[in-house]
Amino acid sequence: MIRILQRTTLGALALLLAAGAWAQAYPTKPIRLVVPFPAAGTTDILAREVAQRLSESFGQSVIVDNRPGAAGNIGSDLVAKSAPDGYTLLMGTVGTHAINPSLYTKMPYNHVKDFVPIVLVAGVPNVLEVTPSLPVNSVADLIKLAKEKPGQLNFASSGSGTSIHLSGELFKTMTGVDMMHVPYKGSSPALTDLMGGQVQLMFDNLPSSLAQIKAGKLRAIAVTSAQRSPALPNIPTIAESGLPGFEASSWFGILAPAGTPPAVVARINADVNQWLQTGEAKEKLLAQGAVPAGGTPEQFAAHIRAETEKWAKVVKLSGAKVD
């Protein structure tokens, strides 16, 4: 019995040493970072920043692979079913890992069991913006106009189930206004129609709209976060504009398929955290309207659990559902 135990212990030790050696050698080939949304949106913008950093640090290409569809479910499912070897990662969002589980009747993946959280990259406020031709300059103006024209104002989103969509649903619930939701396949086509006046307003992720706002192509009315955004310090929050308690921020983080070696998770986490603490990263992200986050995998997992509970209440309150 003692000899059997010794052989078992030695065998387990050998496996651990082999796994450790493999993790130390990681990566030995290009890494794919899946973005479950189209190019040019906030998820894509942040993913490309992270990919550039990891490419420089690892000495291997980190390729951004856009796999949009079903509010992020298609790309997320691809990663969930990929080999857990650290070579396929996901830039997950509040939509893919907090909202969709409550919004969709059937999910192709389990957002908790099928993934291992690596690191929360950034938090992003949504910005309530309108087409310049709409005669409103404040939240109060918008509520007044929407009540005067029930069902006649259209709010765009990057897709059903995104935080952009749910921000609008929460606004409708808290104000009692009747607005029509118009989902698009990503922020870019939605912004094109918003600037052209085909839709009247949007609760977009700030990074993907910031340039258009600064260029005067869109009018920012308020941000959805609890505090004002450093990128738009003169724009009030929705909460301080007459809707206390309103908060609907987005977030973005890196995840891997469940079963990915802990040493690989730790390696990526440490590298991204180190980058987020640099002045260069802070300046770059803040300039885009994002707030650097960071932290441990465990903290990211706890954040996902808390956000899942929070958005489940919003979905139930709004009555929104996607089959």
PDB file of C-alpha atoms in Angstrom:
ATOM      1  CA  MET A   1       0.000   0.000   0.000  1.00  0.00           C
ATOM      2  CA  ILE A   2       2.840   2.383   0.917  1.00  0.00           C
ATOM      3  CA  ARG A   3       4.573   1.671  -2.418  1.00  0.00           C
ATOM      4  CA  ILE A   4       1.318   2.279  -4.312  1.00  0.00           C
ATOM      5  CA  LEU A   5       0.856   5.591  -2.504  1.00  0.00           C
ATOM      6  CA  GLN A   6       4.464   6.538  -3.227  1.00  0.00           C
ATOM      7  CA  ARG A   7       4.060   5.761  -6.924  1.00  0.00           C
ATOM      8  CA  THR A   8       0.764   7.709  -7.018  1.00  0.00           C
ATOM      9  CA  THR A   9       2.322  10.708  -5.265  1.00  0.00           C
ATOM     10  CA  LEU A  10       5.367  10.665  -7.553  1.00  0.00           C
ATOM     11  CA  GLY A  11       3.107  10.403 -10.588  1.00  0.00           C
ATOM     12  CA  ALA A  12       1.017  13.358  -9.471  1.00  0.00           C
ATOM     13  CA  LEU A  13       4.166  15.355  -8.729  1.00  0.00           C
ATOM     14  CA  ALA A  14       5.512  14.595 -12.203  1.00  0.00           C
ATOM     15  CA  LEU A  15       2.279  15.813 -13.765  1.00  0.00           C
ATOM     16  CA  LEU A  16       2.390  19.011 -11.734  1.00  0.00           C
ATOM     17  CA  LEU A  17       5.999  19.649 -12.723  1.00  0.00           C
ATOM     18  CA  ALA A  18       5.176  19.020 -16.359  1.00  0.00           C
ATOM     19  CA  ALA A  19       2.207  21.375 -16.167  1.00  0.00           C
ATOM     20  CA  GLY A  20       4.371  23.999 -14.497  1.00  0.00           C
ATOM     21  CA  ALA A  21       7.041  23.695 -17.156  1.00  0.00           C
ATOM     22  CA  TRP A  22       4.406  23.957 -19.889  1.00  0.00           C
ATOM     23  CA  ALA A  23       2.912  27.061 -18.283  1.00  0.00           C
ATOM     24  CA  GLN A  24       6.339  28.680 -18.003  1.00  0.00           C
ATOM     25  CA  ALA A  25       6.890  28.124 -21.720  1.00  0.00           C
ATOM     26  CA  TYR A  26       3.476  29.621 -22.580  1.00  0.00           C
ATOM     27  CA  PRO A  27       2.824  31.012 -25.106  1.00  0.00           C
ATOM     28  CA  THR A  28       4.611  29.171 -27.890  1.00  0.00           C
ATOM     29  CA  LYS A  29       2.211  30.173 -30.681  1.00  0.00           C
ATOM     30  CA  PRO A  30      -0.229  32.993 -31.536  1.00  0.00           C
ATOM     31  CA  ILE A  31      -3.183  33.624 -29.210  1.00  0.00           C
ATOM     32  CA  ARG A  32      -6.702  34.374 -30.406  1.00  0.00           C
ATOM     33  CA  LEU A  33      -8.705  37.000 -28.511  1.00  0.00           C
ATOM     34  CA  VAL A  34     -12.339  36.635 -29.551  1.00  0.00           C
ATOM     35  CA  VAL A  35     -14.470  39.780 -29.598  1.00  0.00           C
ATOM     36  CA  PRO A  36     -18.152  38.734 -29.716  1.00  0.00           C
ATOM     37  CA  PHE A  37     -19.171  42.012 -31.359  1.00  0.00           C
ATOM     38  CA  PRO A  38     -18.353  43.829 -34.632  1.00  0.00           C
ATOM     39  CA  ALA A  39     -15.235  45.913 -35.198  1.00  0.00           C
ATOM     40  CA  ALA A  40     -15.120  49.573 -34.124  1.00  0.00           C
ATOM     41  CA  GLY A  41     -17.332  49.120 -31.045  1.00  0.00           C
ATOM     42  CA  THR A  42     -16.092  49.556 -27.472  1.00  0.00           C
ATOM     43  CA  THR A  43     -15.425  45.832 -26.927  1.00  0.00           C
ATOM     44  CA  ASP A  44     -13.277  45.797 -30.067  1.00  0.00           C
ATOM     45  CA  ILE A  45     -11.455  49.013 -29.144  1.00  0.00           C
ATOM     46  CA  LEU A  46     -10.482  47.723 -25.696  1.00  0.00           C
ATOM     47  CA  ALA A  47      -9.608  44.247 -26.993  1.00  0.00           C
ATOM     48  CA  ARG A  48      -7.135  45.701 -29.476  1.00  0.00           C
ATOM     49  CA  GLU A  49      -5.434  47.692 -26.733  1.00  0.00           C
ATOM     50  CA  VAL A  50      -5.057  44.532 -24.630  1.00  0.00           C
ATOM     51  CA  ALA A  51      -3.954  42.478 -27.640  1.00  0.00           C
ATOM     52  CA  GLN A  52      -1.188  44.942 -28.443  1.00  0.00           C
ATOM     53  CA  ARG A  53       0.069  44.867 -24.849  1.00  0.00           C
ATOM     54  CA  LEU A  54       0.057  41.069 -24.628  1.00  0.00           C
ATOM     55  CA  SER A  55       1.727  40.726 -28.025  1.00  0.00           C
ATOM     56  CA  GLU A  56       4.586  42.945 -26.877  1.00  0.00           C
ATOM     57  CA  SER A  57       4.907  41.171 -23.538  1.00  0.00           C
ATOM     58  CA  PHE A  58       4.566  37.574 -24.765  1.00  0.00           C
ATOM     59  CA  GLY A  59       6.566  37.897 -27.972  1.00  0.00           C
ATOM     60  CA  GLN A  60       3.681  36.202 -29.781  1.00  0.00           C
ATOM     61  CA  SER A  61       0.905  37.607 -31.922  1.00  0.00           C
ATOM     62  CA  VAL A  62      -2.423  38.132 -30.171  1.00  0.00           C
ATOM     63  CA  ILE A  63      -5.005  38.179 -32.939  1.00  0.00           C
ATOM     64  CA  VAL A  64      -8.366  39.891 -32.409  1.00  0.00           C
ATOM     65  CA  ASP A  65     -11.096  37.724 -33.943  1.00  0.00           C
ATOM     66  CA  ASN A  66     -14.485  39.441 -34.294  1.00  0.00           C
ATOM     67  CA  ARG A  67     -17.344  36.920 -34.030  1.00  0.00           C
ATOM     68  CA  PRO A  68     -20.526  39.010 -33.651  1.00  0.00           C
ATOM     69  CA  GLY A  69     -24.098  37.823 -33.307  1.00  0.00           C
ATOM     70  CA  ALA A  70     -26.886  37.198 -30.779  1.00  0.00           C
ATOM     71  CA  ALA A  71     -25.731  39.995 -28.445  1.00  0.00           C
ATOM     72  CA  GLY A  72     -22.340  38.345 -27.986  1.00  0.00           C
ATOM     73  CA  ASN A  73     -23.610  34.802 -27.491  1.00  0.00           C
ATOM     74  CA  ILE A  74     -22.114  33.408 -30.713  1.00  0.00           C
ATOM     75  CA  GLY A  75     -18.538  34.489 -30.029  1.00  0.00           C
ATOM     76  CA  SER A  76     -18.781  33.630 -26.339  1.00  0.00           C
ATOM     77  CA  ASP A  77     -20.058  30.138 -27.117  1.00  0.00           C
ATOM     78  CA  LEU A  78     -17.157  29.607 -29.514  1.00  0.00           C
ATOM     79  CA  VAL A  79     -14.704  30.316 -26.707  1.00  0.00           C
ATOM     80  CA  ALA A  80     -16.640  28.239 -24.175  1.00  0.00           C
ATOM     81  CA  LYS A  81     -16.268  25.216 -26.440  1.00  0.00           C
ATOM     82  CA  SER A  82     -12.603  25.845 -27.337  1.00  0.00           C
ATOM     83  CA  ALA A  83      -9.631  23.908 -25.955  1.00  0.00           C
ATOM     84  CA  PRO A  84      -8.735  25.179 -22.455  1.00  0.00           C
ATOM     85  CA  ASP A  85      -5.089  25.737 -23.325  1.00  0.00           C
ATOM     86  CA  GLY A  86      -4.782  29.512 -23.063  1.00  0.00           C
ATOM     87  CA  TYR A  87      -4.695  30.075 -26.812  1.00  0.00           C
ATOM     88  CA  THR A  88      -8.336  31.112 -27.187  1.00  0.00           C
ATOM     89  CA  LEU A  89      -9.526  33.943 -24.952  1.00  0.00           C
ATOM     90  CA  LEU A  90     -12.684  36.054 -24.793  1.00  0.00           C
ATOM     91  CA  MET A  91     -13.195  39.752 -24.265  1.00  0.00           C
ATOM     92  CA  GLY A  92     -16.386  39.309 -22.280  1.00  0.00           C
ATOM     93  CA  THR A  93     -18.812  42.059 -21.364  1.00  0.00           C
ATOM     94  CA  VAL A  94     -21.622  42.886 -18.989  1.00  0.00           C
ATOM     95  CA  GLY A  95     -23.903  41.616 -21.754  1.00  0.00           C
ATOM     96  CA  THR A  96     -22.297  38.220 -22.342  1.00  0.00           C
ATOM     97  CA  HIS A  97     -21.647  37.521 -18.659  1.00  0.00           C
ATOM     98  CA  ALA A  98     -24.380  39.274 -16.676  1.00  0.00           C
ATOM     99  CA  ILE A  99     -27.350  40.359 -18.808  1.00  0.00           C
ATOM    100  CA  ASN A 100     -27.828  37.611 -21.397  1.00  0.00           C
ATOM    101  CA  PRO A 101     -28.378  34.771 -18.891  1.00  0.00           C
ATOM    102  CA  SER A 102     -31.562  36.516 -17.730  1.00  0.00           C
ATOM    103  CA  LEU A 103     -32.600  37.999 -21.054  1.00  0.00           C
ATOM    104  CA  TYR A 104     -32.397  34.902 -23.255  1.00  0.00           C
ATOM    105  CA  THR A 105     -34.808  32.016 -22.802  1.00  0.00           C
ATOM    106  CA  LYS A 106     -32.081  29.580 -23.877  1.00  0.00           C
ATOM    107  CA  MET A 107     -28.339  30.172 -23.621  1.00  0.00           C
ATOM    108  CA  PRO A 108     -25.769  28.184 -25.641  1.00  0.00           C
ATOM    109  CA  TYR A 109     -23.275  28.360 -22.764  1.00  0.00           C
ATOM    110  CA  ASN A 110     -23.234  28.645 -18.977  1.00  0.00           C
ATOM    111  CA  HIS A 111     -21.616  31.997 -18.249  1.00  0.00           C
ATOM    112  CA  VAL A 112     -20.216  30.767 -14.923  1.00  0.00           C
ATOM    113  CA  LYS A 113     -19.436  27.062 -15.343  1.00  0.00           C
ATOM    114  CA  ASP A 114     -18.024  27.250 -18.874  1.00  0.00           C
ATOM    115  CA  PHE A 115     -15.488  30.019 -18.207  1.00  0.00           C
ATOM    116  CA  VAL A 116     -12.683  30.983 -15.890  1.00  0.00           C
ATOM    117  CA  PRO A 117     -12.476  34.776 -15.298  1.00  0.00           C
ATOM    118  CA  ILE A 118      -8.956  36.166 -15.759  1.00  0.00           C
ATOM    119  CA  VAL A 119      -9.081  39.925 -15.248  1.00  0.00           C
ATOM    120  CA  LEU A 120     -11.542  42.809 -15.358  1.00  0.00           C
ATOM    121  CA  VAL A 121     -10.041  45.288 -17.826  1.00  0.00           C
ATOM    122  CA  ALA A 122     -12.208  48.395 -17.645  1.00  0.00           C
ATOM    123  CA  GLY A 123     -15.499  49.924 -16.656  1.00  0.00           C
ATOM    124  CA  VAL A 124     -17.318  52.156 -19.117  1.00  0.00           C
ATOM    125  CA  PRO A 125     -20.273  54.480 -18.623  1.00  0.00           C
ATOM    126  CA  ASN A 126     -22.948  54.607 -21.278  1.00  0.00           C
ATOM    127  CA  VAL A 127     -23.775  58.029 -22.624  1.00  0.00           C
ATOM    128  CA  LEU A 128     -27.298  59.203 -23.390  1.00  0.00           C
ATOM    129  CA  GLU A 129     -26.887  60.984 -26.713  1.00  0.00           C
ATOM    130  CA  VAL A 130     -29.290  62.373 -29.293  1.00  0.00           C
ATOM    131  CA  THR A 131     -29.188  63.274 -32.958  1.00  0.00           C
ATOM    132  CA  PRO A 132     -28.390  67.017 -33.220  1.00  0.00           C
ATOM    133  CA  SER A 133     -31.740  67.801 -34.838  1.00  0.00           C
ATOM    134  CA  LEU A 134     -33.698  66.583 -31.796  1.00  0.00           C
ATOM    135  CA  PRO A 135     -34.766  69.676 -29.772  1.00  0.00           C
ATOM    136  CA  VAL A 136     -33.600  68.446 -26.363  1.00  0.00           C
ATOM    137  CA  ASN A 137     -30.631  69.481 -24.215  1.00  0.00           C
ATOM    138  CA  SER A 138     -31.305  67.645 -20.960  1.00  0.00           C
ATOM    139  CA  VAL A 139     -32.885  64.545 -19.486  1.00  0.00           C
ATOM    140  CA  ALA A 140     -35.883  66.625 -18.453  1.00  0.00           C
ATOM    141  CA  ASP A 141     -36.275  67.863 -22.049  1.00  0.00           C
ATOM    142  CA  LEU A 142     -36.144  64.296 -23.362  1.00  0.00           C
ATOM    143  CA  ILE A 143     -38.740  63.016 -20.887  1.00  0.00           C
ATOM    144  CA  LYS A 144     -41.056  65.927 -21.745  1.00  0.00           C
ATOM    145  CA  LEU A 145     -40.737  65.324 -25.514  1.00  0.00           C
ATOM    146  CA  ALA A 146     -41.172  61.542 -25.167  1.00  0.00           C
ATOM    147  CA  LYS A 147     -44.366  62.014 -23.169  1.00  0.00           C
ATOM    148  CA  GLU A 148     -45.670  64.491 -25.739  1.00  0.00           C
ATOM    149  CA  LYS A 149     -44.931  61.977 -28.531  1.00  0.00           C
ATOM    150  CA  PRO A 150     -45.544  58.507 -27.060  1.00  0.00           C
ATOM    151  CA  GLY A 151     -44.102  55.726 -29.219  1.00  0.00           C
ATOM    152  CA  GLN A 152     -42.645  58.185 -31.742  1.00  0.00           C
ATOM    153  CA  LEU A 153     -39.062  58.351 -30.461  1.00  0.00           C
ATOM    154  CA  ASN A 154     -36.722  55.498 -31.402  1.00  0.00           C
ATOM    155  CA  PHE A 155     -33.695  54.540 -29.341  1.00  0.00           C
ATOM    156  CA  ALA A 156     -30.940  52.553 -31.040  1.00  0.00           C
ATOM    157  CA  SER A 157     -28.746  49.855 -29.538  1.00  0.00           C
ATOM    158  CA  SER A 158     -25.867  47.651 -30.633  1.00  0.00           C
ATOM    159  CA  GLY A 159     -28.146  44.634 -30.232  1.00  0.00           C
ATOM    160  CA  SER A 160     -30.873  43.186 -28.044  1.00  0.00           C
ATOM    161  CA  GLY A 161     -29.577  42.291 -24.615  1.00  0.00           C
ATOM    162  CA  THR A 162     -26.611  44.649 -24.532  1.00  0.00           C
ATOM    163  CA  SER A 163     -26.181  47.140 -21.714  1.00  0.00           C
ATOM    164  CA  ILE A 164     -26.974  49.786 -24.336  1.00  0.00           C
ATOM    165  CA  HIS A 165     -30.398  48.200 -24.856  1.00  0.00           C
ATOM    166  CA  LEU A 166     -31.050  47.602 -21.152  1.00  0.00           C
ATOM    167  CA  SER A 167     -30.038  51.167 -20.263  1.00  0.00           C
ATOM    168  CA  GLY A 168     -32.875  52.330 -22.478  1.00  0.00           C
ATOM    169  CA  GLU A 169     -35.306  49.842 -20.965  1.00  0.00           C
ATOM    170  CA  LEU A 170     -34.343  50.973 -17.458  1.00  0.00           C
ATOM    171  CA  PHE A 171     -34.851  54.600 -18.507  1.00  0.00           C
ATOM    172  CA  LYS A 172     -38.319  53.761 -19.864  1.00  0.00           C
ATOM    173  CA  THR A 173     -39.245  51.938 -16.661  1.00  0.00           C
ATOM    174  CA  MET A 174     -38.064  54.726 -14.347  1.00  0.00           C
ATOM    175  CA  THR A 175     -39.632  57.566 -16.353  1.00  0.00           C
ATOM    176  CA  GLY A 176     -42.780  55.926 -17.714  1.00  0.00           C
ATOM    177  CA  VAL A 177     -42.049  57.088 -21.271  1.00  0.00           C
ATOM    178  CA  ASP A 178     -42.937  55.029 -24.347  1.00  0.00           C
ATOM    179  CA  MET A 179     -40.007  54.727 -26.782  1.00  0.00           C
ATOM    180  CA  MET A 180     -39.334  52.147 -29.484  1.00  0.00           C
ATOM    181  CA  HIS A 181     -36.186  50.010 -29.349  1.00  0.00           C
ATOM    182  CA  VAL A 182     -34.308  49.582 -32.647  1.00  0.00           C
ATOM    183  CA  PRO A 183     -31.533  46.950 -32.369  1.00  0.00           C
ATOM    184  CA  TYR A 184     -28.545  47.028 -34.742  1.00  0.00           C
ATOM    185  CA  LYS A 185     -25.696  44.608 -35.378  1.00  0.00           C
ATOM    186  CA  GLY A 186     -23.114  46.623 -33.462  1.00  0.00           C
ATOM    187  CA  SER A 187     -22.610  50.243 -32.403  1.00  0.00           C
ATOM    188  CA  SER A 188     -21.114  51.429 -35.686  1.00  0.00           C
ATOM    189  CA  PRO A 189     -24.250  51.038 -37.865  1.00  0.00           C
ATOM    190  CA  ALA A 190     -26.406  52.340 -35.018  1.00  0.00           C
ATOM    191  CA  LEU A 191     -24.280  55.478 -34.733  1.00  0.00           C
ATOM    192  CA  THR A 192     -24.439  56.018 -38.485  1.00  0.00           C
ATOM    193  CA  ASP A 193     -28.232  56.068 -38.382  1.00  0.00           C
ATOM    194  CA  LEU A 194     -28.255  58.173 -35.218  1.00  0.00           C
ATOM    195  CA  MET A 195     -26.066  60.840 -36.812  1.00  0.00           C
ATOM    196  CA  GLY A 196     -28.270  60.694 -39.901  1.00  0.00           C
ATOM    197  CA  GLY A 197     -31.460  61.145 -37.885  1.00  0.00           C
ATOM    198  CA  GLN A 198     -33.028  57.778 -38.742  1.00  0.00           C
ATOM    199  CA  VAL A 199     -33.203  57.144 -34.979  1.00  0.00           C
ATOM    200  CA  GLN A 200     -33.361  59.835 -32.325  1.00  0.00           C
ATOM    201  CA  LEU A 201     -31.298  58.665 -29.365  1.00  0.00           C
ATOM    202  CA  MET A 202     -28.998  56.011 -27.968  1.00  0.00           C
ATOM    203  CA  PHE A 203     -27.396  54.943 -24.678  1.00  0.00           C
ATOM    204  CA  ASP A 204     -24.045  54.038 -26.228  1.00  0.00           C
ATOM    205  CA  ASN A 205     -20.807  52.873 -24.592  1.00  0.00           C
ATOM    206  CA  LEU A 206     -18.843  56.112 -24.283  1.00  0.00           C
ATOM    207  CA  PRO A 207     -15.619  55.032 -26.072  1.00  0.00           C
ATOM    208  CA  SER A 208     -17.390  54.273 -29.345  1.00  0.00           C
ATOM    209  CA  SER A 209     -19.249  57.621 -29.345  1.00  0.00           C
ATOM    210  CA  LEU A 210     -16.715  59.994 -27.818  1.00  0.00           C
ATOM    211  CA  ALA A 211     -15.171  61.167 -31.101  1.00  0.00           C
ATOM    212  CA  GLN A 212     -18.581  61.918 -32.633  1.00  0.00           C
ATOM    213  CA  ILE A 213     -19.646  63.812 -29.518  1.00  0.00           C
ATOM    214  CA  LYS A 214     -16.493  65.927 -29.516  1.00  0.00           C
ATOM    215  CA  ALA A 215     -16.920  66.600 -33.233  1.00  0.00           C
ATOM    216  CA  GLY A 216     -20.456  67.866 -32.654  1.00  0.00           C
ATOM    217  CA  LYS A 217     -22.039  65.082 -34.700  1.00  0.00           C
ATOM    218  CA  LEU A 218     -23.971  63.904 -31.629  1.00  0.00           C
ATOM    219  CA  ARG A 219     -25.224  65.744 -28.543  1.00  0.00           C
ATOM    220  CA  ALA A 220     -24.418  64.151 -25.177  1.00  0.00           C
ATOM    221  CA  ILE A 221     -27.120  64.738 -22.561  1.00  0.00           C
ATOM    222  CA  ALA A 222     -26.047  62.578 -19.623  1.00  0.00           C
ATOM    223  CA  VAL A 223     -23.955  59.573 -18.612  1.00  0.00           C
ATOM    224  CA  THR A 224     -25.379  56.443 -16.998  1.00  0.00           C
ATOM    225  CA  SER A 225     -22.665  55.910 -14.363  1.00  0.00           C
ATOM    226  CA  ALA A 226     -22.927  56.912 -10.707  1.00  0.00           C
ATOM    227  CA  GLN A 227     -20.235  59.573 -11.175  1.00  0.00           C
ATOM    228  CA  ARG A 228     -19.454  61.891 -14.054  1.00  0.00           C
ATOM    229  CA  SER A 229     -16.979  60.652 -16.637  1.00  0.00           C
ATOM    230  CA  PRO A 230     -13.492  62.233 -16.689  1.00  0.00           C
ATOM    231  CA  ALA A 231     -13.776  62.202 -20.495  1.00  0.00           C
ATOM    232  CA  LEU A 232     -16.919  64.404 -20.371  1.00  0.00           C
ATOM    233  CA  PRO A 233     -16.679  66.232 -17.036  1.00  0.00           C
ATOM    234  CA  ASN A 234     -19.318  68.811 -17.955  1.00  0.00           C
ATOM    235  CA  ILE A 235     -21.975  66.219 -18.786  1.00  0.00           C
ATOM    236  CA  PRO A 236     -24.165  65.305 -15.772  1.00  0.00           C
ATOM    237  CA  THR A 237     -25.184  61.817 -14.725  1.00  0.00           C
ATOM    238  CA  ILE A 238     -28.751  60.668 -15.321  1.00  0.00           C
ATOM    239  CA  ALA A 239     -29.096  60.270 -11.551  1.00  0.00           C
ATOM    240  CA  GLU A 240     -28.290  63.931 -10.897  1.00  0.00           C
ATOM    241  CA  SER A 241     -30.545  64.945 -13.795  1.00  0.00           C
ATOM    242  CA  GLY A 242     -33.706  63.947 -11.941  1.00  0.00           C
ATOM    243  CA  LEU A 243     -33.586  60.131 -11.790  1.00  0.00           C
ATOM    244  CA  PRO A 244     -31.837  59.282  -8.497  1.00  0.00           C
ATOM    245  CA  GLY A 245     -30.597  55.708  -8.344  1.00  0.00           C
ATOM    246  CA  PHE A 246     -30.184  55.322 -12.093  1.00  0.00           C
ATOM    247  CA  GLU A 247     -26.931  53.488 -12.886  1.00  0.00           C
ATOM    248  CA  ALA A 248     -26.213  51.233 -15.850  1.00  0.00           C
ATOM    249  CA  SER A 249     -22.507  51.064 -16.559  1.00  0.00           C
ATOM    250  CA  SER A 250     -20.786  48.565 -18.826  1.00  0.00           C
ATOM    251  CA  TRP A 251     -17.641  46.549 -18.167  1.00  0.00           C
ATOM    252  CA  PHE A 252     -15.199  44.427 -20.140  1.00  0.00           C
ATOM    253  CA  GLY A 253     -12.857  41.641 -19.072  1.00  0.00           C
ATOM    254  CA  ILE A 254     -10.821  38.692 -20.286  1.00  0.00           C
ATOM    255  CA  LEU A 255     -12.056  35.144 -19.755  1.00  0.00           C
ATOM    256  CA  ALA A 256     -10.887  31.698 -20.876  1.00  0.00           C
ATOM    257  CA  PRO A 257     -12.578  28.316 -21.277  1.00  0.00           C
ATOM    258  CA  ALA A 258     -13.132  26.427 -18.018  1.00  0.00           C
ATOM    259  CA  GLY A 259     -10.193  24.146 -17.285  1.00  0.00           C
ATOM    260  CA  THR A 260      -7.519  26.553 -18.501  1.00  0.00           C
ATOM    261  CA  PRO A 261      -4.357  25.936 -16.380  1.00  0.00           C
ATOM    262  CA  PRO A 262      -4.219  28.217 -13.324  1.00  0.00           C
ATOM    263  CA  ALA A 263      -0.611  29.132 -14.128  1.00  0.00           C
ATOM    264  CA  VAL A 264      -1.684  30.478 -17.526  1.00  0.00           C
ATOM    265  CA  VAL A 265      -4.559  32.414 -15.944  1.00  0.00           C
ATOM    266  CA  ALA A 266      -2.128  33.892 -13.402  1.00  0.00           C
ATOM    267  CA  ARG A 267       0.350  34.835 -16.135  1.00  0.00           C
ATOM    268  CA  ILE A 268      -2.215  36.750 -18.194  1.00  0.00           C
ATOM    269  CA  ASN A 269      -3.741  38.341 -15.091  1.00  0.00           C
ATOM    270  CA  ALA A 270      -0.384  39.601 -13.848  1.00  0.00           C
ATOM    271  CA  ASP A 271       0.580  41.015 -17.226  1.00  0.00           C
ATOM    272  CA  VAL A 272      -2.701  42.861 -17.809  1.00  0.00           C
ATOM    273  CA  ASN A 273      -2.699  44.215 -14.245  1.00  0.00           C
ATOM    274  CA  GLN A 274       0.844  45.496 -14.675  1.00  0.00           C
ATOM    275  CA  TRP A 275      -0.162  47.257 -17.877  1.00  0.00           C
ATOM    276  CA  LEU A 276      -3.317  48.791 -16.364  1.00  0.00           C
ATOM    277  CA  GLN A 277      -1.209  50.398 -13.642  1.00  0.00           C
ATOM    278  CA  THR A 278       1.040  52.226 -16.097  1.00  0.00           C
ATOM    279  CA  GLY A 279       0.517  55.884 -16.832  1.00  0.00           C
ATOM    280  CA  GLU A 280       0.307  55.078 -20.521  1.00  0.00           C
ATOM    281  CA  ALA A 281      -2.615  52.665 -20.076  1.00  0.00           C
ATOM    282  CA  LYS A 282      -4.489  54.994 -17.724  1.00  0.00           C
ATOM    283  CA  GLU A 283      -4.067  57.958 -20.048  1.00  0.00           C
ATOM    284  CA  LYS A 284      -5.083  55.954 -23.119  1.00  0.00           C
ATOM    285  CA  LEU A 285      -8.160  54.350 -21.570  1.00  0.00           C
ATOM    286  CA  LEU A 286      -9.385  57.485 -19.811  1.00  0.00           C
ATOM    287  CA  ALA A 287      -9.018  59.449 -23.052  1.00  0.00           C
ATOM    288  CA  GLN A 288     -11.361  56.924 -24.659  1.00  0.00           C
ATOM    289  CA  GLY A 289     -13.913  57.214 -21.870  1.00  0.00           C
ATOM    290  CA  ALA A 290     -12.989  53.955 -20.114  1.00  0.00           C
ATOM    291  CA  VAL A 291     -11.875  53.585 -16.488  1.00  0.00           C
ATOM    292  CA  PRO A 292      -9.049  51.054 -15.895  1.00  0.00           C
ATOM    293  CA  ALA A 293     -10.011  48.230 -13.527  1.00  0.00           C
ATOM    294  CA  GLY A 294      -7.760  45.216 -12.804  1.00  0.00           C
ATOM    295  CA  GLY A 295      -7.734  42.880  -9.820  1.00  0.00           C
ATOM    296  CA  THR A 296      -7.591  39.143  -9.225  1.00  0.00           C
ATOM    297  CA  PRO A 297      -9.506  36.388 -11.052  1.00  0.00           C
ATOM    298  CA  GLU A 298     -11.453  35.801  -7.839  1.00  0.00           C
ATOM    299  CA  GLN A 299     -12.498  39.445  -7.676  1.00  0.00           C
ATOM    300  CA  PHE A 300     -13.620  39.315 -11.299  1.00  0.00           C
ATOM    301  CA  ALA A 301     -15.658  36.165 -10.579  1.00  0.00           C
ATOM    302  CA  ALA A 302     -17.351  37.901  -7.637  1.00  0.00           C
ATOM    303  CA  HIS A 303     -18.071  40.913  -9.835  1.00  0.00           C
ATOM    304  CA  ILE A 304     -19.753  38.671 -12.422  1.00  0.00           C
ATOM    305  CA  ARG A 305     -21.957  37.096  -9.745  1.00  0.00           C
ATOM    306  CA  ALA A 306     -23.003  40.481  -8.351  1.00  0.00           C
ATOM    307  CA  GLU A 307     -23.685  41.927 -11.808  1.00  0.00           C
ATOM    308  CA  THR A 308     -25.707  38.869 -12.834  1.00  0.00           C
ATOM    309  CA  GLU A 309     -27.974  39.396  -9.832  1.00  0.00           C
ATOM    310  CA  LYS A 310     -28.280  43.135 -10.468  1.00  0.00           C
ATOM    311  CA  TRP A 311     -29.165  42.850 -14.160  1.00  0.00           C
ATOM    312  CA  ALA A 312     -31.591  39.986 -13.558  1.00  0.00           C
ATOM    313  CA  LYS A 313     -33.668  42.464 -11.551  1.00  0.00           C
ATOM    314  CA  VAL A 314     -33.456  45.071 -14.330  1.00  0.00           C
ATOM    315  CA  VAL A 315     -34.512  42.524 -16.958  1.00  0.00           C
ATOM    316  CA  LYS A 316     -37.442  41.375 -14.823  1.00  0.00           C
ATOM    317  CA  LEU A 317     -38.499  44.947 -14.114  1.00  0.00           C
ATOM    318  CA  SER A 318     -38.355  45.949 -17.767  1.00  0.00           C
ATOM    319  CA  GLY A 319     -40.079  42.793 -19.019  1.00  0.00           C
ATOM    320  CA  ALA A 320     -37.469  42.496 -21.799  1.00  0.00           C
ATOM    321  CA  LYS A 321     -36.977  38.996 -23.240  1.00  0.00           C
ATOM    322  CA  VAL A 322     -35.217  37.518 -26.267  1.00  0.00           C
ATOM    323  CA  ASP A 323     -36.135  34.057 -27.567  1.00  0.00           C
TER     324      ASP A 323
END
